[in-house]
Amino acid sequence: MSLKIRKFYYPFIFFSGLILIIFEIEIFRNTIIDLNILMSLILLSSLLFLLFDFKNYKKTYNYNGIKLYFNSIINFIVGYGFTVCSIFMFTNYYYASEAIEKKEFEIIKRSSLPGGKKSRNKRKPTFTINFEGKEKELVFKNEYYETMDNFGSIEISVQKGYFGFYILKNKKLIPINNW
């Protein structure tokens, strides 16, 4: 690969990884998966690419010492690690089985997130459930924020992803029965 191509290639991979991870975050919110699995996947894949491609990266840029290592590690984590993680999550999500199961879970924790850029004061409620031994935080629309304490459980529809991690297809808040 020539120097001109490499000078285009590394920034392209970096920004592609950034863009893909933005889309992957939304899929992560709808997937029951341990964050440690994804972090391990990102770090291992970026380390593997770093071992194979560090010499080319070093020839491309005139960095020395700590700056060379810092820039290359960041570039490989964001560029390659995020891309591999996104491919993994997209594959699990889009090649899921057809069978959908409905399950009901008790809410174990409540919190909230700030709204979007133009509506920071419209908080989104988040509810944490225990899904087969794993805690999963579910984010709902801001219209449920004022009444978030009135709900006791959540009914979710899930399907098994390609790699066996469950995907949330639908979620419904169930009110507490105050008879």
Short mmCIF file of N, CA and C in Angstrom, two decimals:
data_model
loop_
_atom_site.label_atom_id
_atom_site.label_comp_id
_atom_site.label_asym_id
_atom_site.label_seq_id
_atom_site.Cartn_x
_atom_site.Cartn_y
_atom_site.Cartn_z
N MET A 1 0.84 -1.16 0.00
CA MET A 1 0.00 0.00 0.00
C MET A 1 0.90 1.24 0.00
N SER A 2 0.61 2.18 -0.88
CA SER A 2 1.45 3.38 -0.98
C SER A 2 1.16 4.35 0.16
N LEU A 3 2.07 5.29 0.35
CA LEU A 3 1.94 6.28 1.42
C LEU A 3 0.68 7.12 1.24
N LYS A 4 0.38 7.49 0.00
CA LYS A 4 -0.80 8.31 -0.28
C LYS A 4 -2.08 7.57 0.11
N ILE A 5 -2.15 6.30 -0.21
CA ILE A 5 -3.33 5.50 0.13
C ILE A 5 -3.43 5.34 1.64
N ARG A 6 -2.31 5.09 2.31
CA ARG A 6 -2.32 4.92 3.77
C ARG A 6 -2.74 6.20 4.48
N LYS A 7 -2.32 7.35 3.96
CA LYS A 7 -2.70 8.64 4.56
C LYS A 7 -4.20 8.88 4.44
N PHE A 8 -4.84 8.30 3.45
CA PHE A 8 -6.30 8.37 3.33
C PHE A 8 -6.96 7.27 4.16
N TYR A 9 -6.37 6.08 4.14
CA TYR A 9 -6.96 4.89 4.73
C TYR A 9 -7.14 5.00 6.25
N TYR A 10 -6.11 5.40 6.98
CA TYR A 10 -6.20 5.41 8.44
C TYR A 10 -7.22 6.41 8.98
N PRO A 11 -7.28 7.65 8.47
CA PRO A 11 -8.36 8.54 8.93
C PRO A 11 -9.75 8.04 8.51
N PHE A 12 -9.83 7.42 7.32
CA PHE A 12 -11.11 6.87 6.87
C PHE A 12 -11.60 5.78 7.81
N ILE A 13 -10.72 4.87 8.19
CA ILE A 13 -11.08 3.80 9.13
C ILE A 13 -11.49 4.39 10.48
N PHE A 14 -10.76 5.40 10.94
CA PHE A 14 -11.05 6.04 12.22
C PHE A 14 -12.46 6.64 12.22
N PHE A 15 -12.78 7.45 11.21
CA PHE A 15 -14.09 8.09 11.18
C PHE A 15 -15.21 7.09 10.88
N SER A 16 -14.92 6.05 10.12
CA SER A 16 -15.91 4.99 9.91
C SER A 16 -16.26 4.31 11.23
N GLY A 17 -15.25 4.03 12.03
CA GLY A 17 -15.48 3.43 13.35
C GLY A 17 -16.32 4.33 14.24
N LEU A 18 -16.06 5.63 14.21
CA LEU A 18 -16.86 6.58 15.00
C LEU A 18 -18.32 6.58 14.56
N ILE A 19 -18.54 6.61 13.27
CA ILE A 19 -19.91 6.64 12.75
C ILE A 19 -20.63 5.33 13.08
N LEU A 20 -19.96 4.21 12.90
CA LEU A 20 -20.58 2.92 13.18
C LEU A 20 -20.94 2.76 14.65
N ILE A 21 -20.10 3.25 15.56
CA ILE A 21 -20.38 3.08 16.98
C ILE A 21 -21.59 3.90 17.40
N ILE A 22 -21.87 5.00 16.71
CA ILE A 22 -23.07 5.79 17.01
C ILE A 22 -24.32 4.96 16.71
N PHE A 23 -24.34 4.27 15.57
CA PHE A 23 -25.47 3.41 15.24
C PHE A 23 -25.52 2.19 16.15
N GLU A 24 -24.36 1.70 16.52
CA GLU A 24 -24.29 0.51 17.36
C GLU A 24 -24.83 0.76 18.76
N ILE A 25 -24.74 1.97 19.26
CA ILE A 25 -25.25 2.28 20.59
C ILE A 25 -26.75 2.04 20.65
N GLU A 26 -27.48 2.40 19.62
CA GLU A 26 -28.92 2.16 19.59
C GLU A 26 -29.23 0.67 19.58
N ILE A 27 -28.45 -0.10 18.85
CA ILE A 27 -28.65 -1.55 18.85
C ILE A 27 -28.28 -2.13 20.21
N PHE A 28 -27.25 -1.60 20.85
CA PHE A 28 -26.85 -2.05 22.19
C PHE A 28 -27.99 -1.85 23.19
N ARG A 29 -28.69 -0.74 23.09
CA ARG A 29 -29.82 -0.48 24.00
C ARG A 29 -30.92 -1.51 23.84
N ASN A 30 -31.01 -2.13 22.67
CA ASN A 30 -32.05 -3.12 22.42
C ASN A 30 -31.52 -4.55 22.43
N THR A 31 -30.34 -4.76 22.97
CA THR A 31 -29.74 -6.10 23.02
C THR A 31 -29.35 -6.41 24.46
N ILE A 32 -29.65 -7.63 24.89
CA ILE A 32 -29.25 -8.08 26.22
C ILE A 32 -27.86 -8.70 26.08
N ILE A 33 -26.85 -7.92 26.39
CA ILE A 33 -25.47 -8.39 26.29
C ILE A 33 -24.64 -7.67 27.34
N ASP A 34 -23.69 -8.38 27.90
CA ASP A 34 -22.82 -7.80 28.91
C ASP A 34 -21.84 -6.84 28.23
N LEU A 35 -21.69 -5.67 28.80
CA LEU A 35 -20.79 -4.67 28.24
C LEU A 35 -19.34 -5.16 28.22
N ASN A 36 -18.97 -6.03 29.16
CA ASN A 36 -17.61 -6.57 29.19
C ASN A 36 -17.29 -7.40 27.95
N ILE A 37 -18.29 -8.07 27.40
CA ILE A 37 -18.08 -8.85 26.17
C ILE A 37 -17.71 -7.91 25.02
N LEU A 38 -18.44 -6.81 24.91
CA LEU A 38 -18.17 -5.86 23.83
C LEU A 38 -16.82 -5.17 24.02
N MET A 39 -16.50 -4.79 25.26
CA MET A 39 -15.21 -4.15 25.52
C MET A 39 -14.06 -5.11 25.19
N SER A 40 -14.22 -6.38 25.55
CA SER A 40 -13.19 -7.38 25.23
C SER A 40 -13.03 -7.54 23.73
N LEU A 41 -14.15 -7.57 23.03
CA LEU A 41 -14.12 -7.70 21.57
C LEU A 41 -13.41 -6.51 20.94
N ILE A 42 -13.70 -5.31 21.42
CA ILE A 42 -13.06 -4.10 20.90
C ILE A 42 -11.56 -4.14 21.15
N LEU A 43 -11.17 -4.44 22.38
CA LEU A 43 -9.75 -4.42 22.73
C LEU A 43 -8.96 -5.53 22.04
N LEU A 44 -9.51 -6.74 22.00
CA LEU A 44 -8.80 -7.85 21.36
C LEU A 44 -8.65 -7.65 19.85
N SER A 45 -9.72 -7.21 19.20
CA SER A 45 -9.63 -7.01 17.75
C SER A 45 -8.69 -5.86 17.41
N SER A 46 -8.73 -4.78 18.19
CA SER A 46 -7.82 -3.67 17.90
C SER A 46 -6.37 -4.06 18.18
N LEU A 47 -6.14 -4.87 19.21
CA LEU A 47 -4.79 -5.35 19.49
C LEU A 47 -4.28 -6.24 18.36
N LEU A 48 -5.15 -7.09 17.85
CA LEU A 48 -4.77 -7.97 16.74
C LEU A 48 -4.40 -7.15 15.49
N PHE A 49 -5.23 -6.18 15.15
CA PHE A 49 -4.92 -5.32 14.00
C PHE A 49 -3.67 -4.49 14.26
N LEU A 50 -3.47 -4.06 15.49
CA LEU A 50 -2.28 -3.28 15.84
C LEU A 50 -1.02 -4.10 15.62
N LEU A 51 -1.06 -5.37 16.02
CA LEU A 51 0.11 -6.23 15.84
C LEU A 51 0.45 -6.45 14.37
N PHE A 52 -0.58 -6.57 13.54
CA PHE A 52 -0.35 -6.84 12.12
C PHE A 52 -0.04 -5.59 11.30
N ASP A 53 -0.52 -4.43 11.73
CA ASP A 53 -0.45 -3.26 10.86
C ASP A 53 0.34 -2.10 11.46
N PHE A 54 0.96 -2.27 12.61
CA PHE A 54 1.67 -1.17 13.26
C PHE A 54 2.83 -0.64 12.41
N LYS A 55 3.53 -1.53 11.74
CA LYS A 55 4.68 -1.10 10.91
C LYS A 55 4.23 -0.14 9.81
N ASN A 56 3.11 -0.45 9.16
CA ASN A 56 2.59 0.44 8.12
C ASN A 56 2.15 1.77 8.71
N TYR A 57 1.51 1.73 9.88
CA TYR A 57 1.08 2.97 10.53
C TYR A 57 2.29 3.84 10.88
N LYS A 58 3.33 3.19 11.38
CA LYS A 58 4.56 3.90 11.77
C LYS A 58 5.23 4.56 10.56
N LYS A 59 5.20 3.88 9.41
CA LYS A 59 5.79 4.45 8.19
C LYS A 59 4.97 5.61 7.63
N THR A 60 3.70 5.64 7.96
CA THR A 60 2.80 6.64 7.40
C THR A 60 2.95 8.00 8.06
N TYR A 61 3.13 8.01 9.37
CA TYR A 61 3.17 9.28 10.12
C TYR A 61 4.53 9.49 10.76
N ASN A 62 4.91 10.74 10.88
CA ASN A 62 6.21 11.09 11.46
C ASN A 62 6.10 11.34 12.96
N TYR A 63 5.56 10.38 13.67
CA TYR A 63 5.47 10.48 15.12
C TYR A 63 6.60 9.67 15.72
N ASN A 64 7.02 10.09 16.91
CA ASN A 64 8.04 9.34 17.65
C ASN A 64 7.58 9.14 19.09
N GLY A 65 8.12 8.13 19.72
CA GLY A 65 7.91 7.91 21.14
C GLY A 65 6.47 7.69 21.54
N ILE A 66 6.09 8.33 22.63
CA ILE A 66 4.78 8.12 23.22
C ILE A 66 3.65 8.58 22.30
N LYS A 67 3.90 9.64 21.53
CA LYS A 67 2.89 10.15 20.61
C LYS A 67 2.54 9.11 19.54
N LEU A 68 3.54 8.41 19.04
CA LEU A 68 3.32 7.35 18.06
C LEU A 68 2.44 6.25 18.63
N TYR A 69 2.78 5.79 19.83
CA TYR A 69 2.02 4.69 20.43
C TYR A 69 0.61 5.14 20.82
N PHE A 70 0.48 6.32 21.38
CA PHE A 70 -0.83 6.82 21.79
C PHE A 70 -1.75 6.98 20.58
N ASN A 71 -1.27 7.65 19.53
CA ASN A 71 -2.09 7.86 18.33
C ASN A 71 -2.45 6.55 17.65
N SER A 72 -1.51 5.63 17.58
CA SER A 72 -1.80 4.35 16.92
C SER A 72 -2.81 3.54 17.72
N ILE A 73 -2.68 3.53 19.04
CA ILE A 73 -3.62 2.77 19.87
C ILE A 73 -5.03 3.35 19.74
N ILE A 74 -5.15 4.66 19.82
CA ILE A 74 -6.47 5.30 19.67
C ILE A 74 -7.04 5.03 18.29
N ASN A 75 -6.22 5.16 17.26
CA ASN A 75 -6.69 4.93 15.90
C ASN A 75 -7.16 3.48 15.71
N PHE A 76 -6.42 2.53 16.25
CA PHE A 76 -6.79 1.13 16.06
C PHE A 76 -8.00 0.74 16.92
N ILE A 77 -8.12 1.31 18.12
CA ILE A 77 -9.30 1.01 18.94
C ILE A 77 -10.56 1.56 18.28
N VAL A 78 -10.51 2.83 17.89
CA VAL A 78 -11.69 3.46 17.28
C VAL A 78 -11.93 2.90 15.88
N GLY A 79 -10.91 2.83 15.08
CA GLY A 79 -11.08 2.39 13.70
C GLY A 79 -11.43 0.93 13.55
N TYR A 80 -10.60 0.08 14.09
CA TYR A 80 -10.81 -1.36 13.91
C TYR A 80 -11.69 -1.96 15.00
N GLY A 81 -11.43 -1.61 16.26
CA GLY A 81 -12.19 -2.19 17.37
C GLY A 81 -13.67 -1.87 17.29
N PHE A 82 -13.99 -0.58 17.06
CA PHE A 82 -15.40 -0.19 16.97
C PHE A 82 -16.06 -0.80 15.74
N THR A 83 -15.33 -0.93 14.65
CA THR A 83 -15.89 -1.53 13.44
C THR A 83 -16.20 -3.00 13.66
N VAL A 84 -15.29 -3.74 14.25
CA VAL A 84 -15.53 -5.17 14.53
C VAL A 84 -16.70 -5.33 15.49
N CYS A 85 -16.77 -4.50 16.53
CA CYS A 85 -17.86 -4.55 17.49
C CYS A 85 -19.20 -4.25 16.80
N SER A 86 -19.22 -3.26 15.94
CA SER A 86 -20.45 -2.92 15.23
C SER A 86 -20.89 -4.04 14.30
N ILE A 87 -19.96 -4.64 13.60
CA ILE A 87 -20.30 -5.78 12.72
C ILE A 87 -20.88 -6.92 13.55
N PHE A 88 -20.29 -7.19 14.70
CA PHE A 88 -20.79 -8.23 15.60
C PHE A 88 -22.22 -7.94 16.04
N MET A 89 -22.47 -6.70 16.47
CA MET A 89 -23.80 -6.34 16.96
C MET A 89 -24.83 -6.30 15.83
N PHE A 90 -24.45 -5.77 14.66
CA PHE A 90 -25.37 -5.73 13.53
C PHE A 90 -25.74 -7.15 13.09
N THR A 91 -24.76 -8.04 13.06
CA THR A 91 -25.02 -9.43 12.66
C THR A 91 -25.97 -10.10 13.65
N ASN A 92 -25.72 -9.93 14.94
CA ASN A 92 -26.60 -10.51 15.96
C ASN A 92 -28.02 -9.96 15.82
N TYR A 93 -28.14 -8.68 15.53
CA TYR A 93 -29.44 -8.01 15.47
C TYR A 93 -30.22 -8.35 14.20
N TYR A 94 -29.58 -8.23 13.06
CA TYR A 94 -30.30 -8.36 11.79
C TYR A 94 -30.46 -9.81 11.32
N TYR A 95 -29.73 -10.74 11.88
CA TYR A 95 -29.88 -12.15 11.53
C TYR A 95 -30.47 -12.94 12.70
N ALA A 96 -31.38 -12.32 13.43
CA ALA A 96 -32.02 -12.96 14.58
C ALA A 96 -33.05 -13.98 14.12
N SER A 97 -33.39 -14.89 15.03
CA SER A 97 -34.41 -15.90 14.71
C SER A 97 -35.77 -15.22 14.59
N GLU A 98 -36.71 -15.90 13.97
CA GLU A 98 -38.05 -15.35 13.76
C GLU A 98 -38.93 -15.46 15.00
N ALA A 99 -38.66 -16.44 15.87
CA ALA A 99 -39.51 -16.69 17.04
C ALA A 99 -39.39 -15.56 18.06
N ILE A 100 -40.56 -15.05 18.48
CA ILE A 100 -40.60 -13.97 19.46
C ILE A 100 -41.25 -14.50 20.74
N GLU A 101 -40.59 -14.25 21.86
CA GLU A 101 -41.11 -14.66 23.17
C GLU A 101 -41.51 -13.42 23.96
N LYS A 102 -42.59 -13.55 24.75
CA LYS A 102 -42.99 -12.47 25.65
C LYS A 102 -42.61 -12.87 27.06
N LYS A 103 -42.01 -11.92 27.78
CA LYS A 103 -41.59 -12.17 29.16
C LYS A 103 -41.92 -10.93 29.99
N GLU A 104 -42.17 -11.16 31.28
CA GLU A 104 -42.45 -10.05 32.19
C GLU A 104 -41.41 -10.02 33.29
N PHE A 105 -40.90 -8.82 33.59
CA PHE A 105 -39.86 -8.65 34.59
C PHE A 105 -40.22 -7.52 35.54
N GLU A 106 -39.86 -7.72 36.81
CA GLU A 106 -40.08 -6.70 37.82
C GLU A 106 -39.00 -5.62 37.68
N ILE A 107 -39.40 -4.38 37.89
CA ILE A 107 -38.46 -3.26 37.85
C ILE A 107 -37.67 -3.26 39.15
N ILE A 108 -36.34 -3.27 39.06
CA ILE A 108 -35.51 -3.28 40.27
C ILE A 108 -34.88 -1.92 40.56
N LYS A 109 -34.84 -1.04 39.58
CA LYS A 109 -34.23 0.28 39.78
C LYS A 109 -34.81 1.27 38.77
N ARG A 110 -34.97 2.51 39.22
CA ARG A 110 -35.47 3.58 38.36
C ARG A 110 -34.46 4.72 38.35
N SER A 111 -34.29 5.35 37.18
CA SER A 111 -33.45 6.54 37.07
C SER A 111 -33.90 7.29 35.82
N SER A 112 -33.14 8.27 35.39
CA SER A 112 -33.54 9.00 34.18
C SER A 112 -32.31 9.55 33.47
N LEU A 113 -32.52 9.88 32.22
CA LEU A 113 -31.49 10.47 31.36
C LEU A 113 -31.98 11.83 30.87
N PRO A 114 -31.08 12.78 30.62
CA PRO A 114 -31.54 14.06 30.06
C PRO A 114 -32.06 13.86 28.64
N GLY A 115 -32.94 14.76 28.22
CA GLY A 115 -33.49 14.69 26.87
C GLY A 115 -32.45 15.04 25.82
N GLY A 116 -32.92 15.20 24.60
CA GLY A 116 -32.02 15.52 23.49
C GLY A 116 -31.44 16.92 23.57
N LYS A 117 -30.73 17.31 22.55
CA LYS A 117 -30.00 18.58 22.53
C LYS A 117 -30.92 19.79 22.74
N LYS A 118 -32.09 19.77 22.14
CA LYS A 118 -33.00 20.91 22.23
C LYS A 118 -34.04 20.75 23.34
N SER A 119 -34.02 19.63 24.04
CA SER A 119 -35.01 19.41 25.10
C SER A 119 -34.36 18.73 26.31
N ARG A 120 -33.33 19.34 26.84
CA ARG A 120 -32.60 18.77 27.98
C ARG A 120 -33.49 18.61 29.21
N ASN A 121 -34.49 19.50 29.37
CA ASN A 121 -35.34 19.43 30.56
C ASN A 121 -36.37 18.31 30.47
N LYS A 122 -36.57 17.71 29.32
CA LYS A 122 -37.49 16.58 29.17
C LYS A 122 -36.72 15.29 29.40
N ARG A 123 -36.75 14.83 30.64
CA ARG A 123 -35.96 13.66 31.01
C ARG A 123 -36.64 12.37 30.54
N LYS A 124 -35.81 11.40 30.17
CA LYS A 124 -36.29 10.09 29.75
C LYS A 124 -36.13 9.12 30.92
N PRO A 125 -37.20 8.44 31.32
CA PRO A 125 -37.06 7.48 32.42
C PRO A 125 -36.33 6.22 31.98
N THR A 126 -35.53 5.69 32.87
CA THR A 126 -34.87 4.41 32.62
C THR A 126 -35.25 3.45 33.73
N PHE A 127 -35.50 2.22 33.37
CA PHE A 127 -35.86 1.18 34.32
C PHE A 127 -34.88 0.03 34.16
N THR A 128 -34.40 -0.48 35.28
CA THR A 128 -33.48 -1.61 35.25
C THR A 128 -34.24 -2.87 35.64
N ILE A 129 -34.06 -3.93 34.84
CA ILE A 129 -34.66 -5.23 35.13
C ILE A 129 -33.55 -6.27 35.25
N ASN A 130 -33.89 -7.40 35.85
CA ASN A 130 -32.95 -8.51 35.95
C ASN A 130 -33.37 -9.55 34.91
N PHE A 131 -32.69 -9.57 33.79
CA PHE A 131 -33.01 -10.47 32.69
C PHE A 131 -32.08 -11.67 32.75
N GLU A 132 -32.59 -12.77 33.26
CA GLU A 132 -31.84 -14.02 33.37
C GLU A 132 -30.46 -13.82 34.00
N GLY A 133 -30.44 -13.09 35.11
CA GLY A 133 -29.19 -12.89 35.84
C GLY A 133 -28.37 -11.70 35.40
N LYS A 134 -28.80 -11.00 34.36
CA LYS A 134 -28.07 -9.83 33.87
C LYS A 134 -28.96 -8.59 34.03
N GLU A 135 -28.38 -7.54 34.58
CA GLU A 135 -29.13 -6.30 34.69
C GLU A 135 -29.15 -5.60 33.34
N LYS A 136 -30.33 -5.15 32.95
CA LYS A 136 -30.49 -4.42 31.68
C LYS A 136 -31.28 -3.15 31.95
N GLU A 137 -30.73 -2.03 31.50
CA GLU A 137 -31.39 -0.74 31.65
C GLU A 137 -32.18 -0.45 30.38
N LEU A 138 -33.47 -0.20 30.54
CA LEU A 138 -34.34 0.10 29.41
C LEU A 138 -34.73 1.57 29.45
N VAL A 139 -34.63 2.25 28.33
CA VAL A 139 -34.93 3.67 28.22
C VAL A 139 -36.30 3.83 27.56
N PHE A 140 -37.14 4.68 28.16
CA PHE A 140 -38.47 4.93 27.62
C PHE A 140 -38.61 6.40 27.23
N LYS A 141 -39.70 6.72 26.55
CA LYS A 141 -39.96 8.10 26.11
C LYS A 141 -40.20 9.00 27.32
N ASN A 142 -39.95 10.29 27.12
CA ASN A 142 -40.06 11.24 28.22
C ASN A 142 -41.49 11.40 28.75
N GLU A 143 -42.49 10.97 28.02
CA GLU A 143 -43.87 11.09 28.48
C GLU A 143 -44.15 10.22 29.72
N TYR A 144 -43.30 9.24 29.98
CA TYR A 144 -43.47 8.37 31.15
C TYR A 144 -42.70 8.88 32.37
N TYR A 145 -41.97 9.96 32.24
CA TYR A 145 -41.10 10.43 33.33
C TYR A 145 -41.90 10.82 34.58
N GLU A 146 -42.96 11.59 34.42
CA GLU A 146 -43.74 12.06 35.57
C GLU A 146 -44.40 10.91 36.33
N THR A 147 -44.74 9.84 35.63
CA THR A 147 -45.46 8.72 36.26
C THR A 147 -44.59 7.49 36.42
N MET A 148 -43.29 7.65 36.38
CA MET A 148 -42.40 6.48 36.39
C MET A 148 -42.51 5.64 37.66
N ASP A 149 -42.94 6.23 38.78
CA ASP A 149 -43.08 5.47 40.02
C ASP A 149 -44.36 4.65 40.06
N ASN A 150 -45.24 4.82 39.10
CA ASN A 150 -46.50 4.08 39.06
C ASN A 150 -46.38 2.73 38.37
N PHE A 151 -45.21 2.40 37.87
CA PHE A 151 -45.03 1.15 37.14
C PHE A 151 -44.22 0.16 37.97
N GLY A 152 -44.65 -1.11 37.98
CA GLY A 152 -43.98 -2.12 38.79
C GLY A 152 -43.24 -3.16 37.99
N SER A 153 -43.64 -3.35 36.74
CA SER A 153 -42.97 -4.35 35.92
C SER A 153 -43.01 -3.94 34.45
N ILE A 154 -42.26 -4.69 33.67
CA ILE A 154 -42.16 -4.42 32.23
C ILE A 154 -42.37 -5.72 31.48
N GLU A 155 -43.24 -5.67 30.47
CA GLU A 155 -43.43 -6.82 29.58
C GLU A 155 -42.61 -6.56 28.33
N ILE A 156 -41.74 -7.50 28.00
CA ILE A 156 -40.91 -7.32 26.81
C ILE A 156 -41.10 -8.49 25.85
N SER A 157 -40.97 -8.18 24.59
CA SER A 157 -40.95 -9.21 23.54
C SER A 157 -39.51 -9.30 23.06
N VAL A 158 -38.98 -10.53 23.09
CA VAL A 158 -37.58 -10.72 22.70
C VAL A 158 -37.47 -11.81 21.64
N GLN A 159 -36.40 -11.72 20.87
CA GLN A 159 -36.03 -12.80 19.97
C GLN A 159 -34.54 -13.05 20.11
N LYS A 160 -34.17 -14.28 19.86
CA LYS A 160 -32.77 -14.66 20.01
C LYS A 160 -31.98 -14.21 18.79
N GLY A 161 -30.89 -13.49 19.05
CA GLY A 161 -30.04 -13.00 17.98
C GLY A 161 -29.19 -14.10 17.38
N TYR A 162 -28.49 -13.78 16.33
CA TYR A 162 -27.66 -14.74 15.60
C TYR A 162 -26.61 -15.39 16.50
N PHE A 163 -26.01 -14.61 17.39
CA PHE A 163 -24.99 -15.14 18.29
C PHE A 163 -25.55 -15.56 19.64
N GLY A 164 -26.88 -15.58 19.77
CA GLY A 164 -27.52 -16.05 21.00
C GLY A 164 -27.84 -14.97 22.02
N PHE A 165 -27.57 -13.72 21.71
CA PHE A 165 -27.90 -12.63 22.63
C PHE A 165 -29.30 -12.12 22.29
N TYR A 166 -30.14 -11.98 23.32
CA TYR A 166 -31.52 -11.59 23.10
C TYR A 166 -31.64 -10.15 22.62
N ILE A 167 -32.64 -9.93 21.76
CA ILE A 167 -32.92 -8.61 21.20
C ILE A 167 -34.32 -8.20 21.64
N LEU A 168 -34.44 -6.99 22.16
CA LEU A 168 -35.74 -6.46 22.57
C LEU A 168 -36.48 -5.95 21.34
N LYS A 169 -37.64 -6.50 21.10
CA LYS A 169 -38.44 -6.06 19.96
C LYS A 169 -39.53 -5.09 20.38
N ASN A 170 -40.05 -5.28 21.59
CA ASN A 170 -41.10 -4.41 22.09
C ASN A 170 -41.03 -4.40 23.61
N LYS A 171 -41.36 -3.27 24.21
CA LYS A 171 -41.38 -3.17 25.66
C LYS A 171 -42.60 -2.37 26.09
N LYS A 172 -43.22 -2.83 27.18
CA LYS A 172 -44.46 -2.21 27.63
C LYS A 172 -44.42 -2.11 29.15
N LEU A 173 -44.67 -0.92 29.67
CA LEU A 173 -44.71 -0.71 31.11
C LEU A 173 -46.04 -1.20 31.67
N ILE A 174 -45.98 -1.91 32.78
CA ILE A 174 -47.18 -2.43 33.43
C ILE A 174 -47.34 -1.73 34.77
N PRO A 175 -48.50 -1.07 34.99
CA PRO A 175 -48.69 -0.31 36.23
C PRO A 175 -48.78 -1.22 37.46
N ILE A 176 -48.47 -0.62 38.61
CA ILE A 176 -48.60 -1.32 39.89
C ILE A 176 -50.08 -1.40 40.21
N ASN A 177 -50.54 -2.57 40.63
CA ASN A 177 -51.95 -2.74 41.01
C ASN A 177 -52.15 -2.25 42.43
N ASN A 178 -52.80 -1.11 42.58
CA ASN A 178 -53.12 -0.56 43.90
C ASN A 178 -54.61 -0.76 44.17
N TRP A 179 -54.99 -1.93 44.62
CA TRP A 179 -56.40 -2.24 44.84
C TRP A 179 -56.85 -1.73 46.16
#
